[in-house]
mmCIF file of C-alpha atoms in Angstrom:
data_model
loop_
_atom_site.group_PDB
_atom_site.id
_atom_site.type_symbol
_atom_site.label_atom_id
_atom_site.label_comp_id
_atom_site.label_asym_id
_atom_site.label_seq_id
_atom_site.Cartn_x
_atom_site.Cartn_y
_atom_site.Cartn_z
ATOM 1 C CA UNK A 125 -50.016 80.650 -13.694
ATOM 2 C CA UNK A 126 -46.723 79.556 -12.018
ATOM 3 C CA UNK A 127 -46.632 76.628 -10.497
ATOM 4 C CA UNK A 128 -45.463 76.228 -7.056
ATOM 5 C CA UNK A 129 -46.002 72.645 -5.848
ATOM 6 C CA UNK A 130 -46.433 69.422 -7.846
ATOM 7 C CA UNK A 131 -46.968 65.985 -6.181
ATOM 8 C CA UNK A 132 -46.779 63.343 -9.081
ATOM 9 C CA UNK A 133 -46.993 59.688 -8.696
ATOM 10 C CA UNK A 134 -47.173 59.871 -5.121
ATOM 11 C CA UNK A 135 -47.522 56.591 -3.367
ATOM 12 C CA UNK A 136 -48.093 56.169 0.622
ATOM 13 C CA UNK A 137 -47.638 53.095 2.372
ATOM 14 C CA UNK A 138 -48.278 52.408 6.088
ATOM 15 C CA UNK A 139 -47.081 49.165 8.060
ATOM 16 C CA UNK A 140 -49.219 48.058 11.056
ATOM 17 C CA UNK A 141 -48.906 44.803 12.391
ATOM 18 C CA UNK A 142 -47.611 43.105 9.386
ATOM 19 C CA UNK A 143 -50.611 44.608 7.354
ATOM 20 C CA UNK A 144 -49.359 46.802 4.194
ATOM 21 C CA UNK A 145 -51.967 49.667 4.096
ATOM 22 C CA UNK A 146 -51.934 51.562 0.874
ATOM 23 C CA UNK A 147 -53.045 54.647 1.728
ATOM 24 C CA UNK A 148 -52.121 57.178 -1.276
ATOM 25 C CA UNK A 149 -51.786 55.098 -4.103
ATOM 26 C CA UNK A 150 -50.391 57.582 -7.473
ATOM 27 C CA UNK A 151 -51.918 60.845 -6.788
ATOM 28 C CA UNK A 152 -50.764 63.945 -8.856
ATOM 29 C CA UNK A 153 -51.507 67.397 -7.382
ATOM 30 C CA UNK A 154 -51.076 70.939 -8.602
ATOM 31 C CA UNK A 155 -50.750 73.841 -6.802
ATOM 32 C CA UNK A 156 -50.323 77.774 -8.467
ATOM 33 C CA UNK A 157 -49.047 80.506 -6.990
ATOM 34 C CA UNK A 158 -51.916 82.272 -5.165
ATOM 35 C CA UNK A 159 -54.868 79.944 -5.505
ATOM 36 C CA UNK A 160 -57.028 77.818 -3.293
ATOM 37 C CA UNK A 161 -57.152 74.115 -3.790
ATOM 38 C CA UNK A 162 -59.342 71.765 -2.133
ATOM 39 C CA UNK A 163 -58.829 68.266 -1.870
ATOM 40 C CA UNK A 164 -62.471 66.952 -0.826
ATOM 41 C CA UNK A 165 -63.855 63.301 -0.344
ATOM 42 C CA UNK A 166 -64.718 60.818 2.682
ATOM 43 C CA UNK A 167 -62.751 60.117 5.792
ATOM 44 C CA UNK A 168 -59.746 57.410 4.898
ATOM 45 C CA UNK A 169 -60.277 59.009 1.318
ATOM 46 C CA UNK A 170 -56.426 59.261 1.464
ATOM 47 C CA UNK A 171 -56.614 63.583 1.909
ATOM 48 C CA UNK A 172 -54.845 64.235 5.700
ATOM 49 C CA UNK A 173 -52.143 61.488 4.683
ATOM 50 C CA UNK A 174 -51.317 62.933 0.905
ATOM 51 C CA UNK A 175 -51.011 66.639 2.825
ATOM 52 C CA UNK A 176 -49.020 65.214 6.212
ATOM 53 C CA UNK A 177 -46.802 63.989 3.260
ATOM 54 C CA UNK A 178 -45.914 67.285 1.693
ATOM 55 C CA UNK A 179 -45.060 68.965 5.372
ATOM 56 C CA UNK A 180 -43.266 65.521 6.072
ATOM 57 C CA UNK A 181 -45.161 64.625 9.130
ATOM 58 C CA UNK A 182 -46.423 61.089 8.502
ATOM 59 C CA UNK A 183 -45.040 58.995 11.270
ATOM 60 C CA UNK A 184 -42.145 56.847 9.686
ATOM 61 C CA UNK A 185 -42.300 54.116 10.960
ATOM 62 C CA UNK A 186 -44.821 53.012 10.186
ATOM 63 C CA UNK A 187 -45.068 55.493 6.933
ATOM 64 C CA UNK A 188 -42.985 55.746 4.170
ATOM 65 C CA UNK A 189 -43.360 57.110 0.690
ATOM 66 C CA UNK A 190 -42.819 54.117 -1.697
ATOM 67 C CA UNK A 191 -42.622 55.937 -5.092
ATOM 68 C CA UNK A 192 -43.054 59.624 -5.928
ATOM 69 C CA UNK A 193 -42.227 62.786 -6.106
ATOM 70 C CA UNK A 194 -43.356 66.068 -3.919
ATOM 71 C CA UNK A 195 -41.927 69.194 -5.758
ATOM 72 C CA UNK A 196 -41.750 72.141 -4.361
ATOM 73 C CA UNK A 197 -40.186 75.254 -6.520
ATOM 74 C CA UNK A 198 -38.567 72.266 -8.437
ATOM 75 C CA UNK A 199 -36.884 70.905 -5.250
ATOM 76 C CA UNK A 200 -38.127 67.243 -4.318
ATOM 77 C CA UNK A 201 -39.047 67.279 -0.402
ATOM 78 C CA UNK A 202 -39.386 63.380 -0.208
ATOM 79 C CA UNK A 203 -35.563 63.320 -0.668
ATOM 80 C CA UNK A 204 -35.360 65.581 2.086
ATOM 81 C CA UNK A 205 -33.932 64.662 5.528
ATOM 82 C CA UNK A 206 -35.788 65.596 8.675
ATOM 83 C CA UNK A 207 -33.342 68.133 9.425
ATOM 84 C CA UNK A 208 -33.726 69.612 5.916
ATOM 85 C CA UNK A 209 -37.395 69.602 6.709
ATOM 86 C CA UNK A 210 -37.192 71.807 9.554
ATOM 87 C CA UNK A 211 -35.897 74.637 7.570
ATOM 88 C CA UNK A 212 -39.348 74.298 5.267
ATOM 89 C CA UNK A 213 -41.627 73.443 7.913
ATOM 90 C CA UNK A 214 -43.041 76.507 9.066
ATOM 91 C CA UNK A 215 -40.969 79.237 6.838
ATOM 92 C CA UNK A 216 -42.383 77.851 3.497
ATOM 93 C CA UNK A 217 -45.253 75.535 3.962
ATOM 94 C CA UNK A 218 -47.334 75.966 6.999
ATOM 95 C CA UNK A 219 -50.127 73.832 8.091
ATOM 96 C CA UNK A 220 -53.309 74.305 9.933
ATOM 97 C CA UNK A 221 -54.577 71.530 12.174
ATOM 98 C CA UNK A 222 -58.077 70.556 12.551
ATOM 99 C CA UNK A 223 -58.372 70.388 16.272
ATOM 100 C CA UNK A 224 -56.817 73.864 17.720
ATOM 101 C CA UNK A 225 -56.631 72.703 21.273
ATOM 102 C CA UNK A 226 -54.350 69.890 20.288
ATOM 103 C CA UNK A 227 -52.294 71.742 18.202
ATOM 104 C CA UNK A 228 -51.621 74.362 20.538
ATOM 105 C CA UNK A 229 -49.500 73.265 24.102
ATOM 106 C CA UNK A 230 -51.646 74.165 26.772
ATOM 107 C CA UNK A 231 -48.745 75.461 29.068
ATOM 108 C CA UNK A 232 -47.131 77.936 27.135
ATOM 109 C CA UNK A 233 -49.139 81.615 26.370
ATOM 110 C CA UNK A 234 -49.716 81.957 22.774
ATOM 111 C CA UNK A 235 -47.373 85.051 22.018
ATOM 112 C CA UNK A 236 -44.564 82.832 22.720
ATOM 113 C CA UNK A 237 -46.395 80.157 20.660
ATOM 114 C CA UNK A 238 -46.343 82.701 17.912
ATOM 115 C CA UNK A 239 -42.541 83.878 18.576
ATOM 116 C CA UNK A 240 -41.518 80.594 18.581
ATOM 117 C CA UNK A 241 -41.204 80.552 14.412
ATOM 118 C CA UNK A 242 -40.279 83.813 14.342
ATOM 119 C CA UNK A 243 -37.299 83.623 16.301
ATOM 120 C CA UNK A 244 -36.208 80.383 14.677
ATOM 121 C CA UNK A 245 -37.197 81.395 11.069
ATOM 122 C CA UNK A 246 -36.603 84.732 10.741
ATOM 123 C CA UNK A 247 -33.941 85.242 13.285
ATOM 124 C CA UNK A 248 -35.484 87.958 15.561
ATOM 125 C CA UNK A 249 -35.010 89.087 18.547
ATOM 126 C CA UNK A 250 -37.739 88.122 22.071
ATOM 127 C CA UNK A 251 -38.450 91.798 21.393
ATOM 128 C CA UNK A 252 -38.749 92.292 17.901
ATOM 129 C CA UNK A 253 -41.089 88.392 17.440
ATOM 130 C CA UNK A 254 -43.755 89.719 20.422
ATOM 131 C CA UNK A 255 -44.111 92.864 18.338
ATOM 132 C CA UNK A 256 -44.476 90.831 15.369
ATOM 133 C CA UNK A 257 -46.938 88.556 17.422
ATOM 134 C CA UNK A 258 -49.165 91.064 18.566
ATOM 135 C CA UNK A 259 -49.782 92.353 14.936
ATOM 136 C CA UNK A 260 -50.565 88.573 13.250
ATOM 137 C CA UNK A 261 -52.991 88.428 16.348
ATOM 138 C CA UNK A 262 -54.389 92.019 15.122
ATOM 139 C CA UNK A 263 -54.254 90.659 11.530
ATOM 140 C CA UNK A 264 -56.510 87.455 12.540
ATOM 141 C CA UNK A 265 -59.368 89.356 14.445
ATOM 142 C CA UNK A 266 -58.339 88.730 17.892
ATOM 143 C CA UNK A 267 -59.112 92.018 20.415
ATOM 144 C CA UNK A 268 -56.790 93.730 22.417
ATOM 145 C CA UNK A 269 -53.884 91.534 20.984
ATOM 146 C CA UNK A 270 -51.503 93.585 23.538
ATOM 147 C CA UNK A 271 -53.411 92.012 26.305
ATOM 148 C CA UNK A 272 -54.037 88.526 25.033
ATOM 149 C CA UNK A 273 -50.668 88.047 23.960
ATOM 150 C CA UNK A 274 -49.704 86.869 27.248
ATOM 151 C CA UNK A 275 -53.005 84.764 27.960
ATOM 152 C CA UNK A 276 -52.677 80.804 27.557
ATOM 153 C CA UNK A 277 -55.165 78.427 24.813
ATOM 154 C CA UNK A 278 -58.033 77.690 27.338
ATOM 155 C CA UNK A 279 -58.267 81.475 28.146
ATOM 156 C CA UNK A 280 -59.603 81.279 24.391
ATOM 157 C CA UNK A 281 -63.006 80.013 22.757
ATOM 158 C CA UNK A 282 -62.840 77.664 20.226
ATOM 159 C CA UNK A 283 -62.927 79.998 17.615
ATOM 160 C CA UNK A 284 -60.602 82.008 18.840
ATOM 161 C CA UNK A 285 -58.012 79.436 19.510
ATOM 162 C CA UNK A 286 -58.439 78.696 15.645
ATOM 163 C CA UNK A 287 -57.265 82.373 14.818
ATOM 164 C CA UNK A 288 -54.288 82.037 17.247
ATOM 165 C CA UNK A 289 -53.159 78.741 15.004
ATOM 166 C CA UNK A 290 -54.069 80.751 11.840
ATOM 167 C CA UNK A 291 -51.899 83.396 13.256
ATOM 168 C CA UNK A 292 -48.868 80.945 14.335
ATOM 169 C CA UNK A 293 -49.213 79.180 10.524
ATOM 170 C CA UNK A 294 -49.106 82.478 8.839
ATOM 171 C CA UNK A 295 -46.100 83.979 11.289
ATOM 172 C CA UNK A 296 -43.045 83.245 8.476
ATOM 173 C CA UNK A 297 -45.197 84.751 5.699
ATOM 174 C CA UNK A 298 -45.262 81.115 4.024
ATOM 175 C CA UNK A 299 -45.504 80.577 0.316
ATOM 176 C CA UNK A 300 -48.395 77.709 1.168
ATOM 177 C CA UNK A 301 -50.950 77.118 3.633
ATOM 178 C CA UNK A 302 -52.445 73.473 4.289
ATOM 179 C CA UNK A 303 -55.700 73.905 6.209
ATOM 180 C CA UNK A 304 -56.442 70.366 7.409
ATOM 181 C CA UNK A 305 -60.192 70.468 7.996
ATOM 182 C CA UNK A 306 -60.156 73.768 9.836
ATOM 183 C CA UNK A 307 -63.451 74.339 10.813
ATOM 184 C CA UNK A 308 -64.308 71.140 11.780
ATOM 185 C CA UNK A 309 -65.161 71.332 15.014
ATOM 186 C CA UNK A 310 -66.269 75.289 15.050
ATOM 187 C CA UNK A 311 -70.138 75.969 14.919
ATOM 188 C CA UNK A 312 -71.393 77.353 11.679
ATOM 189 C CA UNK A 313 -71.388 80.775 12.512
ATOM 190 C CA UNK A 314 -67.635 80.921 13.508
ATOM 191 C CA UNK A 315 -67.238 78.703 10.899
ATOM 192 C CA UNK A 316 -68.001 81.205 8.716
ATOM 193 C CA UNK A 317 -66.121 83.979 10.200
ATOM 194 C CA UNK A 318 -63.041 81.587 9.731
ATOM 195 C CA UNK A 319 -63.350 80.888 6.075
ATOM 196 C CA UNK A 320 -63.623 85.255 5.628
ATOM 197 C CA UNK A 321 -61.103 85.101 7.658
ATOM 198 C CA UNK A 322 -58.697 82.577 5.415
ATOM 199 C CA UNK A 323 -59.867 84.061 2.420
ATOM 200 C CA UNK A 324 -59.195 88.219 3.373
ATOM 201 C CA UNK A 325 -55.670 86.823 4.046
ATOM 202 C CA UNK A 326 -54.643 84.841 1.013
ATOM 203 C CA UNK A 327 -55.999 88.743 -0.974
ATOM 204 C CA UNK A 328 -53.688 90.332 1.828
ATOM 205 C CA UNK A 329 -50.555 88.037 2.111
ATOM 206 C CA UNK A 330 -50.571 86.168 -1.640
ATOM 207 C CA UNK A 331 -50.339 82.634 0.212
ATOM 208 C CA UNK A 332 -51.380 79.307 -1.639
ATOM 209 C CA UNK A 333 -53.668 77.605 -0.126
ATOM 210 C CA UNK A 334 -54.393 73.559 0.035
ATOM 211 C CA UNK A 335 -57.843 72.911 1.622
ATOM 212 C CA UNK A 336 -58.708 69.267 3.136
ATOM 213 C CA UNK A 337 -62.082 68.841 3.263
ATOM 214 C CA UNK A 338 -65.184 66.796 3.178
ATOM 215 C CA UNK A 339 -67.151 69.927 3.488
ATOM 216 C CA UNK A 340 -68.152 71.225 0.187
ATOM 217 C CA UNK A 341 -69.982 73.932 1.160
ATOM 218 C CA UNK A 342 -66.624 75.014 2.848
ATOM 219 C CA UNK A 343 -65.049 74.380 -0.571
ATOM 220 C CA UNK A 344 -67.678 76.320 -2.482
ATOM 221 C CA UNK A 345 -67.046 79.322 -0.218
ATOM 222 C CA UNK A 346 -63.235 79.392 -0.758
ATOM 223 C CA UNK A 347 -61.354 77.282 -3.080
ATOM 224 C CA UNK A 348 -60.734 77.876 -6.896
ATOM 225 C CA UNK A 349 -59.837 73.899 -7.695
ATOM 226 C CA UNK A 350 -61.187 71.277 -6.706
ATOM 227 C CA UNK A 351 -59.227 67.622 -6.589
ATOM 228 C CA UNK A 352 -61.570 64.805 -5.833
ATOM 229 C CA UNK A 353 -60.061 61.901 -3.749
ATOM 230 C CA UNK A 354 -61.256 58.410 -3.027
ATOM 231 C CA UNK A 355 -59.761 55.255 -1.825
ATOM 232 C CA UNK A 356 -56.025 56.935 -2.170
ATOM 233 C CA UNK A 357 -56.615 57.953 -5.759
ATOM 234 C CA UNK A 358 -57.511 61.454 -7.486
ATOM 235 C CA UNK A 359 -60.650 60.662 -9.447
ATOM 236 C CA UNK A 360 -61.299 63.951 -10.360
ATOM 237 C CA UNK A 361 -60.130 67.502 -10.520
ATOM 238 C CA UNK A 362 -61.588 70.469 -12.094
ATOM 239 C CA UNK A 363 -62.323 74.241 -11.314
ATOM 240 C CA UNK A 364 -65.144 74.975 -8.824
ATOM 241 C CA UNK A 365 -67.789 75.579 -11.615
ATOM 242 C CA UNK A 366 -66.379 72.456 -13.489
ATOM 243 C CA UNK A 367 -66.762 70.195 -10.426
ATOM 244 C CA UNK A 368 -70.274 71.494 -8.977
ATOM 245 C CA UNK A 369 -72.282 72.123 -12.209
ATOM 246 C CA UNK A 370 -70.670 69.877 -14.345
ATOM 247 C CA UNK A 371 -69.150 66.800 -12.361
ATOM 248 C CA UNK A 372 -68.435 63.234 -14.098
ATOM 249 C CA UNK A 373 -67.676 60.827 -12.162
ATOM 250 C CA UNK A 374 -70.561 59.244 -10.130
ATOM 251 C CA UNK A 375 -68.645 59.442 -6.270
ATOM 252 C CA UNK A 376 -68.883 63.545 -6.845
ATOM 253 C CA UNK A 377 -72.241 63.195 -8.000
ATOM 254 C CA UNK A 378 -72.586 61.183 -4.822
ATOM 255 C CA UNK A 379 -71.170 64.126 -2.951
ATOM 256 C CA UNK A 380 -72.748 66.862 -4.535
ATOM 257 C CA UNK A 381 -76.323 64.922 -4.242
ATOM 258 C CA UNK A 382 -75.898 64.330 -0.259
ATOM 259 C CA UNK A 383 -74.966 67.856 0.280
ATOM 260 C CA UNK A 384 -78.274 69.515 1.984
ATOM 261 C CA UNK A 385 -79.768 72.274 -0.274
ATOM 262 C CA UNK A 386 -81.886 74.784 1.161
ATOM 263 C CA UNK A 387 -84.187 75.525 -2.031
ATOM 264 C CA UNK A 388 -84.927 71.936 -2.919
ATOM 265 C CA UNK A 389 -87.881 69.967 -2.103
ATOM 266 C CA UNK A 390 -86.353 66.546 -0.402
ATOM 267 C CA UNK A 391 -87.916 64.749 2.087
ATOM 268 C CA UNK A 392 -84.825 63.423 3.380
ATOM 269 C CA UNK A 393 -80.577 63.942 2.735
ATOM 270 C CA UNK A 394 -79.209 61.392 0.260
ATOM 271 C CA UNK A 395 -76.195 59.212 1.390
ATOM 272 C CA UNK A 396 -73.886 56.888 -0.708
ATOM 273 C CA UNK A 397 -74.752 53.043 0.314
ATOM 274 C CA UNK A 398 -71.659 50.888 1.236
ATOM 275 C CA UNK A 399 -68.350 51.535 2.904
ATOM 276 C CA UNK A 400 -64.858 52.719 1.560
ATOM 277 C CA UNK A 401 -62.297 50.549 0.425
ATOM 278 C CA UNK A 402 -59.937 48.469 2.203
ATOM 279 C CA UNK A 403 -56.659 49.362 1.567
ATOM 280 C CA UNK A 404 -54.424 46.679 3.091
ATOM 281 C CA UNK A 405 -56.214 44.606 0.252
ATOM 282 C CA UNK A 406 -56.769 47.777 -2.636
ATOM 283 C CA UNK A 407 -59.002 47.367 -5.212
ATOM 284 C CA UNK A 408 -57.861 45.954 -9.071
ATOM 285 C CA UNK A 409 -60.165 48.352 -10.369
ATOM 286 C CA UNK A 410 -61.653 51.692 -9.855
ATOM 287 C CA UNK A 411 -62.101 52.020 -5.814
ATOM 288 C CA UNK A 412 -65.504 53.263 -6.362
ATOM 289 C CA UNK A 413 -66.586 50.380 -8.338
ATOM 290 C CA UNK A 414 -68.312 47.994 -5.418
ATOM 291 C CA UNK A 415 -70.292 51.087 -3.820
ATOM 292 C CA UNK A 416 -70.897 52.323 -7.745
ATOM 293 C CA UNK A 417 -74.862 52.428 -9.183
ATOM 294 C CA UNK A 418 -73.433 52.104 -12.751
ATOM 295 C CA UNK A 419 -70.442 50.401 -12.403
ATOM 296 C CA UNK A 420 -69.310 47.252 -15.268
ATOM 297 C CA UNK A 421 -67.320 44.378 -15.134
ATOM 298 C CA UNK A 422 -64.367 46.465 -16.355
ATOM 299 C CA UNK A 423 -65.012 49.043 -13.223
ATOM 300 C CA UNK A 424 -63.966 46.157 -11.175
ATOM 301 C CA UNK A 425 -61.474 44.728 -12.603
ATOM 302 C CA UNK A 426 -59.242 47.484 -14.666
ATOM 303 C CA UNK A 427 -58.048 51.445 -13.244
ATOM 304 C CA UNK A 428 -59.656 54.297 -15.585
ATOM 305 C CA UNK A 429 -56.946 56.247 -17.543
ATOM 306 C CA UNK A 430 -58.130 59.818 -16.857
ATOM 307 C CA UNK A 431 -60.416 61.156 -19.503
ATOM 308 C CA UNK A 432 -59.750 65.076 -20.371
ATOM 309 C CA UNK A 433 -62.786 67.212 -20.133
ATOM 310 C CA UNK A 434 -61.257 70.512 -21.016
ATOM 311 C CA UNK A 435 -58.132 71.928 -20.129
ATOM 312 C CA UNK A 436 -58.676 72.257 -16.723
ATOM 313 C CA UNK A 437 -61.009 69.047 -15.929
ATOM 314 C CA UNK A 438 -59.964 65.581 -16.047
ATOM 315 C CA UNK A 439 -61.992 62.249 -14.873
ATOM 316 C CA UNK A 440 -61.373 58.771 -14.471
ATOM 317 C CA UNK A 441 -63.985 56.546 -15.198
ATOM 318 C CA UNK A 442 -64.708 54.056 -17.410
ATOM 319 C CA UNK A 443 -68.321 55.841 -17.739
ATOM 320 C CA UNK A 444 -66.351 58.309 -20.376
ATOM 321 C CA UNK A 445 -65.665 55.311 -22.578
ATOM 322 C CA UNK A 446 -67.153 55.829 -26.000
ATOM 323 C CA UNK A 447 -68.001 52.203 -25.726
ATOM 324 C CA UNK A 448 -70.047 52.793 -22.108
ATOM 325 C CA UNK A 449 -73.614 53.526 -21.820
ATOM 326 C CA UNK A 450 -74.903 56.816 -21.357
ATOM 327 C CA UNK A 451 -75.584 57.481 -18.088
ATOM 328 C CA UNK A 452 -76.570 61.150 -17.075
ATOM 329 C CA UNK A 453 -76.186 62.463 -13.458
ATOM 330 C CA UNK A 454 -78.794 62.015 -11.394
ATOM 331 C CA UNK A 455 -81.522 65.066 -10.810
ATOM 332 C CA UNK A 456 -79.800 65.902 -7.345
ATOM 333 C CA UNK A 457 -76.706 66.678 -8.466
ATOM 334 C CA UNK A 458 -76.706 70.809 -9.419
ATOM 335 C CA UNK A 459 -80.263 71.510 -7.256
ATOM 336 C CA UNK A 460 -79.468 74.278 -5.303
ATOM 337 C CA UNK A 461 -75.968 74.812 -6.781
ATOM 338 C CA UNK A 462 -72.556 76.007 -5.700
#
């Protein structure tokens, strides 16, 4: 497959009140041309940063990438100015946010919302981008888009406004789409509709797709990778079958075990003890380590290399070691399934 973005060796570092805060600390990503990637794991995992990164929207101050590389078609956007940014911003990489009454301005109606990218972008006309505006609101589900066109956000539900910021995201026909947890505060059953929703577009318009989630029944639903990110670092990366029904590292197996299944006989959900990292004072060792069931000396003290599954799956822990113990996942991991 071609590939269309690559993040490698990507480090993140935030300043706040004389505190050094490293939140992405070497992450390598992959992205092909037409596939779904999810980048799953806890809150402060690293995921929003690493993807605010590649649209260059990470405050700076206090942000700044310290080391790395984000390239896109070959080009490297962390050398890019702000100025240079607003050309890709929007055209070629287009994000979804999380909360869609933030991310839309309350005091403008949502056609011109729409426009706005078109007429900046692809240089049309106020005629020509309401036309245009009224079909992505067609495309997206959203009824008599003539009509609505001219309404404002809180004239919307919740799902709803969702569509309208699928609808401004997808506007330039981007090459990728970064949906920041986008259905995290929709109820299940628009939920649902949204994810149909994302993935009848990507068959329709070809767009990549990065997915940040801690959701992996969202992930299970639409992505085709899966990247698996704690305490700033990739642990683990795989394909979806790879990662659900054959995971090695023990924070997925963590992840897949707390996830509630509706065949299985549990009493209660599963939850991993202990709290994430701090990372004004990172870890020596692998970040999982102190929270870890199995973890060694040498899981404190030294990073994992990665260890190569197959060609597509990669893992690092220490666990992989042909001088470790053998340690099989626990029974919860795989009940129930992808």
């Amino acid at each position: 497959m071609d590939k269309l973005l690559e993040v490698q060796n990507l480090n993140i570092q935030f300043d706040i009140f004389g505190t050094h805060v490293q939140a992405v600390r070497g992450v390598d990503l992959e992205l092909n041309v037409g596939e779904t990637l999810a980048v799953v794991g806890e809150s402060g995992s690293g995921k929003s940063v690493t993807s605010k990164a590649i649209m260059g929207l990470n405050p700076s101050p206090p942000g700044k990438v310290t080391a790395g590389k984000i390239l896109f078609e070959g080009q490297d956007l962390v050398q890019y100015s702000q100025k240079q940014m607003q050309k890709i911003r929007g055209k070629e990489i287009s994000m979804i946010f999380q909360d869609p009454m933030t991310a839309l301005n309350p005091t403008m109606k949502i056609g011109k919302q729409i426009m706005e990218g078109l007429i900046k972008h692809q240089n049309m006309s106020k005629a020509e981008a309401k036309k245009r505006a009224i079909e992505l609101l067609s495309l997206v589900g959203i009824p008599n888009p003539d009509k609505r066109v001219d309404e404002y956000p809180h004239q919307f539900s919740g799902g709803m406004r969702q569509r309208v910021v699928i609808a401004i995201a997808l506007a330039c026909n981007p090459k990728i789409l970064i949906a920041d947890e986008p259905t995290t505060a929709l109820d299940v059953t628009i939920q649902a509709q949204i994810l149909d929703l994302m993935r009848d577009i990507q068959k329709k318009t070809g767009t990549a797709i990065i997915l940040i989630t801690h959701d992996l029944g969202v992930v299970a639903n639409l992505a085709q990778r899966v990247a698996v990110m704690y305490g700033g670092k990739i642990i683990e990366t795989g394909t979806i079958d790879e990662i659900f029904y054959q995971p090695k590292h023990p924070y997925t197996w963590g992840l897949l075990s707390s996830m509630p299944k509706l065949h299985a006989k549990i009493d209660k959900l599963l939850a991993i003890p202990g709290t994430p990292p701090d990372l004004s004072d990172p870890p020596k060792g692998c970040p999982f380590a102190p929270r870890c069931p199995y973890a060694m000396k040498v899981c404190l003290d030294h990073m994992p290399s990665y260890t190569h599954i197959s060609e597509t799956q990669k893992t690092a822990c220490w666990l992989l070691d042909e001088r470790a113990p053998k340690v099989d996942p626990p029974k919860t991991v795989g009940v129930g399934g992808k």
